Coordinates of C-alpha atoms and ligand atoms in Angstrom, one line a residue:
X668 CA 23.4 6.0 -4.5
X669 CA 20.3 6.9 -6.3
X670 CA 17.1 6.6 -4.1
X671 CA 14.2 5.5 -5.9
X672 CA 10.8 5.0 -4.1
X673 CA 8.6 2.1 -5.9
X674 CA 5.1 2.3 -5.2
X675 CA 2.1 0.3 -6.9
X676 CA 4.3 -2.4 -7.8
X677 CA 2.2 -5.2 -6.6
X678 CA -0.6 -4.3 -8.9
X679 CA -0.4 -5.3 -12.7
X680 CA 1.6 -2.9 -14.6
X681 CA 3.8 -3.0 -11.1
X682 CA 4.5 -6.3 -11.3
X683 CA 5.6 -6.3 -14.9
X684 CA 7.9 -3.7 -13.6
X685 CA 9.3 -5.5 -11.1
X686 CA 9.6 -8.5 -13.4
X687 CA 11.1 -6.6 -15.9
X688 CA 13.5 -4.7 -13.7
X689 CA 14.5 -8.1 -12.1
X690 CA 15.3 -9.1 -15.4
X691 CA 17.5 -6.5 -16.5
X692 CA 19.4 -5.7 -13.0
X693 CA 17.7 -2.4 -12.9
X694 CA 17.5 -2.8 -8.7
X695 CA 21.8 -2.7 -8.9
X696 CA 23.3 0.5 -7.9
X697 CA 20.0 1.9 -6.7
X698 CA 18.6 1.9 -3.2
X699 CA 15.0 0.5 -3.6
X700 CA 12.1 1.6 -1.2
X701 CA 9.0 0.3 -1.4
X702 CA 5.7 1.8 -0.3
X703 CA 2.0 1.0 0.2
X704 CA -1.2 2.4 0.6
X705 CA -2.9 -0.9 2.2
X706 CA 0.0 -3.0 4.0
X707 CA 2.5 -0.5 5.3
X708 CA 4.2 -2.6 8.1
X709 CA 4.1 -6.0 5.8
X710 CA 7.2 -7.1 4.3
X711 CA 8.8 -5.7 1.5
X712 CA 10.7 -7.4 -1.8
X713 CA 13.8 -8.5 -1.3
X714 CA 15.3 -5.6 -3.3
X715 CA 14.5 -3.5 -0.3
X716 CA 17.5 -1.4 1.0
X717 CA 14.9 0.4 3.6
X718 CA 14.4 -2.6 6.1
X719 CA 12.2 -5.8 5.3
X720 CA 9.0 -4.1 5.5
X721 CA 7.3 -1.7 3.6
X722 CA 6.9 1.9 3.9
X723 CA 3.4 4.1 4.1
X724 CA 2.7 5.3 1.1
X725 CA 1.1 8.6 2.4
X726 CA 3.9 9.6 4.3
X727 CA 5.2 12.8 2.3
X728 CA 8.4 13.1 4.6
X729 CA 9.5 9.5 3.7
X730 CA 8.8 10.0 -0.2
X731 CA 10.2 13.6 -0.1
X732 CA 13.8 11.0 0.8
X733 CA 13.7 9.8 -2.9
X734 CA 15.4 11.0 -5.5
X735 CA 13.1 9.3 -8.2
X736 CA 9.8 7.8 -7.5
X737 CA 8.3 5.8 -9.5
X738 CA 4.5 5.4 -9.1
X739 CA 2.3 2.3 -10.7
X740 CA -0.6 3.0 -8.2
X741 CA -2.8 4.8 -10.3
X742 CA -4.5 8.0 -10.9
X743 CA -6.4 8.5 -7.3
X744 CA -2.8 7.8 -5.5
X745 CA -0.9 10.6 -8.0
X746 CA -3.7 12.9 -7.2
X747 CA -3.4 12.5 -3.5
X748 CA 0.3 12.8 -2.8
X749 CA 1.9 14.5 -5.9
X750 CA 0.5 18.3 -5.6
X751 CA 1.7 18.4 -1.7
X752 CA 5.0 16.6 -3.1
X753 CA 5.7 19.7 -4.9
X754 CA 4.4 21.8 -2.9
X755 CA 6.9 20.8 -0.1
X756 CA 9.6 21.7 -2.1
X757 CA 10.5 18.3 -3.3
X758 CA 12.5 18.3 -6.4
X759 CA 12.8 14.8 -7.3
X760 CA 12.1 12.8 -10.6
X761 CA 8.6 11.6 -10.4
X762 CA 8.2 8.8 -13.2
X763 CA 4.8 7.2 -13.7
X764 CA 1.9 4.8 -15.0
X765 CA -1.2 6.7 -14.5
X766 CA -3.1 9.4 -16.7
X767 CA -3.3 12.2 -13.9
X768 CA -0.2 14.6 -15.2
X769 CA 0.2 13.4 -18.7
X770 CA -1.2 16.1 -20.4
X771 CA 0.3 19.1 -18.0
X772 CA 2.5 21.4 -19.7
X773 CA 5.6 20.2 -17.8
X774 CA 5.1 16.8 -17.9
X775 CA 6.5 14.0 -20.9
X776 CA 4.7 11.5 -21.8
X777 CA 7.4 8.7 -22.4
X778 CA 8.0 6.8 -25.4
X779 CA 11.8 6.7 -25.8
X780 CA 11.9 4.3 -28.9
X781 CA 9.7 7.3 -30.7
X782 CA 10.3 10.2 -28.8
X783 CA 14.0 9.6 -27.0
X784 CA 15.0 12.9 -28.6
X785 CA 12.2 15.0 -27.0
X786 CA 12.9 13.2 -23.3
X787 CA 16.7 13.8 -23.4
X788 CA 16.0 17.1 -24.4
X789 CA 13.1 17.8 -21.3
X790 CA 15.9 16.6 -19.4
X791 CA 18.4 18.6 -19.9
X792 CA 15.9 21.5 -19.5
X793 CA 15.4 20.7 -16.1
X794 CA 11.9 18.5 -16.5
X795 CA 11.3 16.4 -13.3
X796 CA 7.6 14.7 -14.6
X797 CA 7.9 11.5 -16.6
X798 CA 4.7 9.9 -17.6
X799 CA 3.8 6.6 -19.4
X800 CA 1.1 6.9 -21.9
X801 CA -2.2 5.3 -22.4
X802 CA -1.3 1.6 -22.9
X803 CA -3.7 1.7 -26.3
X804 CA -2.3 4.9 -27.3
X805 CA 1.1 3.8 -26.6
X806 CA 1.2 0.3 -28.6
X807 CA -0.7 2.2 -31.6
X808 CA 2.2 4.4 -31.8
X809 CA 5.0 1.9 -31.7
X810 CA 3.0 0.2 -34.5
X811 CA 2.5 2.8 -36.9
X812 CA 3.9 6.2 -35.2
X813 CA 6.6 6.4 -38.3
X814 CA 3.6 7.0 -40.6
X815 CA 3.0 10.3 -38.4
X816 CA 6.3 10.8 -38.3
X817 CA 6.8 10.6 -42.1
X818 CA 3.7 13.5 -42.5
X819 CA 2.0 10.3 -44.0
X820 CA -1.1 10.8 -42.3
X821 CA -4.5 12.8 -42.4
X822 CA -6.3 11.0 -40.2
X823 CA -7.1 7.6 -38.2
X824 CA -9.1 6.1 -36.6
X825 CA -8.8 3.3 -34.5
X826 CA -11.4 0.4 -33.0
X827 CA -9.8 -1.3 -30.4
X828 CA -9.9 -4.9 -28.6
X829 CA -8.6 -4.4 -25.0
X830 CA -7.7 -6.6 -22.3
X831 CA -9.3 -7.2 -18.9
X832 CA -5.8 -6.5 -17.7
X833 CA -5.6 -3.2 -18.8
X834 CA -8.2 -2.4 -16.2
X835 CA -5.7 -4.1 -13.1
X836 CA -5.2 -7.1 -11.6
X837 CA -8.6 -7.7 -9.9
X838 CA -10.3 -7.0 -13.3
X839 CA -8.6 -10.0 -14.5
X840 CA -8.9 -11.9 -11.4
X841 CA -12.6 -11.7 -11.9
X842 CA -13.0 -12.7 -15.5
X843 CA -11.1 -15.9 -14.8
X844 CA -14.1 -16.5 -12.4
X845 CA -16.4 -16.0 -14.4
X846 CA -15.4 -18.0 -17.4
X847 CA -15.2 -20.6 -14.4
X848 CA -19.2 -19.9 -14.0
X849 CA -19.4 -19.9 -17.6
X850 CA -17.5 -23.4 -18.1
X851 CA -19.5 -25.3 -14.8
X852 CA -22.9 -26.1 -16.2
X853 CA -21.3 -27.5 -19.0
X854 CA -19.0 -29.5 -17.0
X855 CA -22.3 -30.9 -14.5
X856 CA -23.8 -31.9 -18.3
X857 CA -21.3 -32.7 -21.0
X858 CA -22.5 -33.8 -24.1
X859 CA -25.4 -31.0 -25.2
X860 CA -25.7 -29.9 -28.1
X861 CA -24.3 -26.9 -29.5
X862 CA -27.9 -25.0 -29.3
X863 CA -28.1 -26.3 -25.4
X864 CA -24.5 -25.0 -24.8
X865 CA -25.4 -21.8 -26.2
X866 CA -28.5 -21.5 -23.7
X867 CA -26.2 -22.8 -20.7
X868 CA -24.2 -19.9 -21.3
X869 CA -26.3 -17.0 -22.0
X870 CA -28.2 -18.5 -18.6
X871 CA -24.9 -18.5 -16.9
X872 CA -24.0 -15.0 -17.7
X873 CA -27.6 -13.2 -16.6
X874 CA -27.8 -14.7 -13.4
X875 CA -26.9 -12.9 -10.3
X876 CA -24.1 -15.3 -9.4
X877 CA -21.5 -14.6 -11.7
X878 CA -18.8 -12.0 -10.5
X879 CA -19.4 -8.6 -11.7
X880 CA -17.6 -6.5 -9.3
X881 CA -15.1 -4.9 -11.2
X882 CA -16.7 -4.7 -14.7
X883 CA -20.4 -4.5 -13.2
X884 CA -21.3 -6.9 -15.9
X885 CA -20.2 -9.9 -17.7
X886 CA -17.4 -9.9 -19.8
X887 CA -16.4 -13.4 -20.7
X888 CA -18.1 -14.8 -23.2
X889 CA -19.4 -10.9 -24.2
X890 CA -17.5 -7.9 -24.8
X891 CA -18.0 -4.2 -23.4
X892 CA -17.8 -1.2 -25.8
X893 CA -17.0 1.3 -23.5
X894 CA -14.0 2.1 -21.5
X895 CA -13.2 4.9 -18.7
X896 CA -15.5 7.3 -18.0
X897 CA -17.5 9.4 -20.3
X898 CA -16.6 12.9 -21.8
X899 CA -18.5 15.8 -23.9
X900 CA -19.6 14.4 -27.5
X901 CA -20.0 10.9 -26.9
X902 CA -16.4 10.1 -26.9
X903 CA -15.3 7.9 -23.9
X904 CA -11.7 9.4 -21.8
X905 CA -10.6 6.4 -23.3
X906 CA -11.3 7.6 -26.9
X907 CA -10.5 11.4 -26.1
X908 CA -6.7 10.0 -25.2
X909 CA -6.1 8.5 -28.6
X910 CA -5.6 11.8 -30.3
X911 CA -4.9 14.3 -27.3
X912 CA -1.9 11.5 -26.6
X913 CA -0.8 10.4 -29.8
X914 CA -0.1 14.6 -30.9
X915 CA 1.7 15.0 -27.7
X916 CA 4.2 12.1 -28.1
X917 CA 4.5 12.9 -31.2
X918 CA 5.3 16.3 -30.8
X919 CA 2.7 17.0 -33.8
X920 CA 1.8 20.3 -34.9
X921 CA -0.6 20.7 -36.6
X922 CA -2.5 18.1 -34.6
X923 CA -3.8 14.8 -36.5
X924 CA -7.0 13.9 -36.0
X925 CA -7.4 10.7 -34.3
X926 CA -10.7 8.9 -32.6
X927 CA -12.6 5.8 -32.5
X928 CA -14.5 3.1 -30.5
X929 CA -12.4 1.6 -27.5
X930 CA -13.9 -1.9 -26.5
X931 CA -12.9 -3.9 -23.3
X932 CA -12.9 -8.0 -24.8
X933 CA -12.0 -10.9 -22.5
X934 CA -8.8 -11.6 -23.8
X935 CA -6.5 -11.8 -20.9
X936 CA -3.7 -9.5 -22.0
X937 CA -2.5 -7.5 -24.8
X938 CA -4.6 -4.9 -26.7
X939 CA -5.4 -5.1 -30.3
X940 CA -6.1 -2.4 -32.6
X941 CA -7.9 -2.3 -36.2
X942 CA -7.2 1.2 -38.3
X943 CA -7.8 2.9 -41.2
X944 CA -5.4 5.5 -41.8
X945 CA -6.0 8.5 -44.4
X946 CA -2.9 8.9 -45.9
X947 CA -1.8 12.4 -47.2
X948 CA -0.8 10.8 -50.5
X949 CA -1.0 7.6 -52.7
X950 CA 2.3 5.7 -51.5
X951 CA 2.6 2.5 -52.5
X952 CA 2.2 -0.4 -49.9
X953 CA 5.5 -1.3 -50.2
X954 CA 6.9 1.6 -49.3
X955 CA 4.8 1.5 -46.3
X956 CA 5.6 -1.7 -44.9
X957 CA 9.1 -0.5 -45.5
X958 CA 8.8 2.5 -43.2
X959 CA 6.6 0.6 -40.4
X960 CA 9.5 -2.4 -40.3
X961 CA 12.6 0.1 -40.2
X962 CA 10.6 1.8 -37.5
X963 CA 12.5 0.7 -34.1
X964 CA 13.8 -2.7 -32.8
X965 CA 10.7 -4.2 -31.7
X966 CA 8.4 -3.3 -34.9
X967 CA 7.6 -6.3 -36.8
X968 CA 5.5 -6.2 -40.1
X969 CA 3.6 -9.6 -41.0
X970 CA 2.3 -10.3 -44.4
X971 CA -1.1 -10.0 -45.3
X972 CA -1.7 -13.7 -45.4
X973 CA -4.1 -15.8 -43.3
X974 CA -1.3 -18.3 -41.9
X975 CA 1.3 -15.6 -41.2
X976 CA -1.9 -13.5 -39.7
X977 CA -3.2 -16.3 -37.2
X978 CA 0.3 -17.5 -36.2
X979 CA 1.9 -14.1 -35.7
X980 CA -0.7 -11.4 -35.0
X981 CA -3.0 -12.8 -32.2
X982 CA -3.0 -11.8 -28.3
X983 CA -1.7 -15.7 -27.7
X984 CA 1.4 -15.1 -29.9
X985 CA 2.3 -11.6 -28.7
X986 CA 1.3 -11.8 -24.6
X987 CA 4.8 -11.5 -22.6
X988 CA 6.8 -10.3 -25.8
X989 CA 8.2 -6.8 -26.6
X990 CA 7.4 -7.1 -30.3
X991 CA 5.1 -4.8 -31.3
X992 CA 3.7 -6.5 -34.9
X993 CA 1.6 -4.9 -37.6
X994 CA -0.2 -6.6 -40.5
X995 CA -3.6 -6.9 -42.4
X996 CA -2.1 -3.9 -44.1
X997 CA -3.9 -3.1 -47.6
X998 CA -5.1 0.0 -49.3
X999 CA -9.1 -0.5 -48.4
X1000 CA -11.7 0.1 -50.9
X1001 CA -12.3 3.7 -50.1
X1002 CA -9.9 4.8 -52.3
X1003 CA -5.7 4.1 -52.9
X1004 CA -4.9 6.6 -49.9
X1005 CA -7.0 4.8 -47.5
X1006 CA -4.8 2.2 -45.6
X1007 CA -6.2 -0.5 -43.1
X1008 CA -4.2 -2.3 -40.7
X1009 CA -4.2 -4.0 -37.5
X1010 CA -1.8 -4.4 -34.4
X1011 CA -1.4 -6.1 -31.3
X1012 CA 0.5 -5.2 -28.0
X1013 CA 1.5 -6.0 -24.9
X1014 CA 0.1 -3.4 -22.9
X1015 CA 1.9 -4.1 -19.8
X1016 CA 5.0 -4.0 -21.8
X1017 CA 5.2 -1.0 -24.0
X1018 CA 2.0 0.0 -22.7
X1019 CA 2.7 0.7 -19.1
X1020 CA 5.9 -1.3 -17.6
X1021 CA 8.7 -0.6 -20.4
X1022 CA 8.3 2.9 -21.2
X1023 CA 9.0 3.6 -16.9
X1024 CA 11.6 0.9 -16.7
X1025 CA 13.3 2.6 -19.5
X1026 CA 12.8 5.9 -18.5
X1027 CA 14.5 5.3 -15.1
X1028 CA 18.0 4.0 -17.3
X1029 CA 18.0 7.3 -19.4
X1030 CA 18.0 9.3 -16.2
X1031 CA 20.3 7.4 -14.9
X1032 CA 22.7 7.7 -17.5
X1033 CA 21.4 11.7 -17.7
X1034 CA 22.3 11.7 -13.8
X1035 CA 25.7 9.9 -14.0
X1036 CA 23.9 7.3 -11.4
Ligands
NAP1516 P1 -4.0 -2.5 -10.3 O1 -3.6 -3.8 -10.8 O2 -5.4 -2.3 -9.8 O3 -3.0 -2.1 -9.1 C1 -3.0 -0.8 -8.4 C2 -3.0 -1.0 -6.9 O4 -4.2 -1.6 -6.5 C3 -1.9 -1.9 -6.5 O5 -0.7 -1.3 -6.4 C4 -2.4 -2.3 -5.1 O6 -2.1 -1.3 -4.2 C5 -3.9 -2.3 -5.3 N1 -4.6 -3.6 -5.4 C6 -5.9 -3.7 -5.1 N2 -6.3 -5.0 -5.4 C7 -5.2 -5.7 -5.9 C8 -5.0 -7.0 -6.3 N3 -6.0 -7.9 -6.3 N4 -3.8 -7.3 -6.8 C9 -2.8 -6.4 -6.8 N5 -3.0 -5.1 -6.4 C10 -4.2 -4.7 -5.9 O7 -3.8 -1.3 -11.4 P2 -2.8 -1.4 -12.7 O8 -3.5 -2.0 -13.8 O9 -1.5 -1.9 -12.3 O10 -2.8 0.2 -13.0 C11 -2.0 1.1 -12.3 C12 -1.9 2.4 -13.0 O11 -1.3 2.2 -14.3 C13 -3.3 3.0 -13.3 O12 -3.3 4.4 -13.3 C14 -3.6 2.6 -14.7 O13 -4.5 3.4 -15.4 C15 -2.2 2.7 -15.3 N6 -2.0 1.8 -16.5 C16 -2.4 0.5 -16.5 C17 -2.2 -0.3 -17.6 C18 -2.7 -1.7 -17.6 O14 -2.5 -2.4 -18.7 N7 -3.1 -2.3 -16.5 C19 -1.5 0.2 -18.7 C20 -1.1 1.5 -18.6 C21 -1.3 2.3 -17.5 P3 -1.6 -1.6 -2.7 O15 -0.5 -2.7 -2.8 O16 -1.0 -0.3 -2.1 O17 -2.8 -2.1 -2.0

C-alpha cells in the first residue's frame, strides 16, 4: 500500500486538504502518516495507520519511509528537509503547497484542469516534484487561462483583493480579533452617529491594543497593498509570481507579460482579481465568454449585470465552493481589444488544497496504487 507522509495539515490549506480528502475517500487504500514540526508525540488524526501519535517532522529516516509526501507546511519547512531528502537518496513523490521549488527546472507546478497533459507527461518522464501554484496565480488561470491558451492574449494585468487566509490560519485568527476591537466601542455606546462611528473606529484601529502580530498593522476595517516580501523594480514576490507562474503552467513560450498590484483586504477567504487583458485581436465578447465558460468543469461565466454580479461574484457566494466564476467582462474604453474582467476564488480550494489533493489521484492511477 502506498505510503504517504502528511505534513502541515493542521494549518489552513492543510486542513482544507484533509477536509477535502475526507470527503472524497482519498485516505482509502493509502497508509497515512502524519508528522509535525511543534507536537511530535501528540496524537494524530484518525486516518493514522503509523500509531495514534504523530511523527517528527525533522526526522529524515522516518520521511525517507514514504512513498509520497505531501507537504502543506510551508516554504521554511520545504527548505529545511527537502535538499537532505534528496540528497539521501530518497526517490519518492514530493507533492506540495509552498513556493520553494516551483520554479526549479524539475519541478511542475500543478494545475491538472489546465495543464493535466503536461503533469502526465512529467510523469511518465520520471518527475518526482509536484508543486501547487500561487493561490492568486492559480485561481487567475482557472478563470481566464483559456484566453492564453487560445494565443488571445498580449498582456494583463491584474489588481488583486486577497484574503487574510491566504496568509495562514493565525493571520485570520487575528483579524477576527480585531474586528472584535473594532466592533467593542460601538457596542459600550450604541446609537452615535455615523460621523462618531467613524472616529470610534479610526481610534480603535491606531491604538496599541488591537492585534497586529501577524500583519504588523491593522487590517480590518483597512486594507494592505502589499504582499510577501519585496523584489528588484518595485514589484512585490507576490507580483513577480503572477507572470513567472502563469508562463510556466501554461507552458508559454514566448512568455506573456503579466504584473500588477497584489493587495491583502479583510475578507476572510477567497481572492478576487480585477484585469484588463490586451487581447491579440478584436474578438467579439461573445466569443470570449464562449471560450472562458467551455473552459473546464468548474468555470462559470456570469453576465455583466449588477443582480447576477452581487449574487454570484462576491467572496460570500464563492467561499467553500469549487466554482471558479468570471464576470464584469466588457471591452474597456481603451480600445475594442482591451478586455476587463473580474474573478473570484477559493484560494484554499483551487488555490492550494485541490490542485495537491488531485495531484495525489493522478499518481495514483500513474502508479497503479
Ligand atoms: P499556516 O496556516 O500558517 O500553517 C502552516 C503551519 O503552521 C501548520 O502546519 C502548523 O504547523 C503551524 N501553525 C502555527 N500556528 C498555527 C495555528 N494557529 N493554526 C494552525 N497551524 C498553525 O499556513 P498555510 O496558509 O496553511 O500555508 C502553508 C503553505 O501553503 C505556505 O507555504 C503557503 O505559502 C502555501 N499556500 C497557502 C495558501 C493559503 O491560501 N493559505 C494558498 C496557497 C499556498 P505545526 O502543526 O507543525 O505546528
Amino acid at each position: 500500500m502506498l505510503r504517504v507522509g502528511m505534513i502541515g495539515w493542521r494549518g489552513m490549506v492543510g486542513s482544507v486538504l484533509m477536509q477535502r480528502m475526507r470527503e472524497e475517500d482519498a485516505f482509502s487504500g493509502i497508509e497515512a502518516i502524519f508528522f509535525s514540526t511543534s507536537n511530535a508525540g501528540g496524537p494524530a488524526p484518525a486516518e493514522s495507520a503509523d500509531g495514534a501519535v504523530l511523527r517528527d517532522a525533522s526526522d529524515l529516516k522516518k520521511l525517507a519511509a514514504c512513498d509520497v509526501l505531501m507537504s502543506c507546511q510551508g516554504g521554511d519547512y520545504t527548505s529545511q528537509v527537502f535538499g537532505p531528502l534528496r540528497t539521501s537518496g530518497w526517490k519518492g513523490y514530493w507533492i506540495d503547497a509552498a513556493s520553494t521549488l516551483r520554479m526549479e527546472p524539475d519541478a511542475v507546478i500543478v494545475l491538472d484542469p489546465v495543464n493535466g497533459a503536461l503533469i502526465r507527461e512529467a510523469l511518465a518522464q520520471g518527475t518526482r516534484t509536484f508543486v501547487g501554484g500561487n493561490c492568486t496565480v492559480s485561481l487567475m488561470v482557472m478563470a481566464v487561462g483559456a484566453l492564453f491558451q487560445a494565443g488571445l492574449v498580449e498582456w494583463m494585468t491584474t489588481m488583486t483583493y486577497q484574503a487574510a487566509s491566504g496568509a495562514g490560519a493565525a493571520h485570520m485568527q487575528e483579524l477576527v480579533r480585531q474586528m472584535e476591537c473594532l466592533v467593542e466601542p460601538t457596542r459600550a455606546s450604541p446609537s452615535e452617529t455615523a460621523l462618531e462611528l467613524d472616529r470610534m473606529m479610526i481610534e480603535a484601529q491606531r491604538t496599541d491594543s488591537i492585534p497586529t502580530r501577524e500583519f504588523g498593522v491593522p487590517l480590518a476595517g483597512s486594507l494592505l497593498p502589499w504582499v510577501d516580501r519585496d523584489m528588484p523594480d518595485g514589484q512585490t514576490r507576490e507580483e513577480w509570481k503572477g507572470m513567472a507562474e502563469t508562463n510556466k503552467i501554461l507552458g508559454l513560450y514566448p512568455q506573456v507579460p503579466v504584473d500588477g498590484i497584489c493587495v491583502r483586504v479583510g475578507t476572510m477567504r477567497c481572492h478576487s482579481q480585477g484585469l484588463c487583458i490586451k487581447l491579440t485581436k478584436d474578438v467579439p465578447l461573445k466569443d470570449i465568454e464562449q471560450i472562458l465558460a467551455g473552459a473546464h468543469a468548474w468555470a462559470r461565466v456570469i453576465p455583466n449585470d449588477k443582480e447576477s454580479t452581487l449574487r454570484c461574484l462576491t467572496p460570500t457566494a464563492v467561499s467553500g465552493t469549487l466554482m471558479v466564476p468570471v464576470g464584469r467582462l466588457h471591452k474597456l474604453k481603451l480600445g475594442p481589444k482591451y478586455l476587463g474582467a473580474f474573478t473570484v476564488g477559493d484560494q484554499l480550494l483551487w488555490g492550494a488544497a485541490e490542485p495537491l489533493l488531485r495531484m495525489l489521484s493522478i499518481l495514483r492511477s500513474h502508479i497503479g496504487s
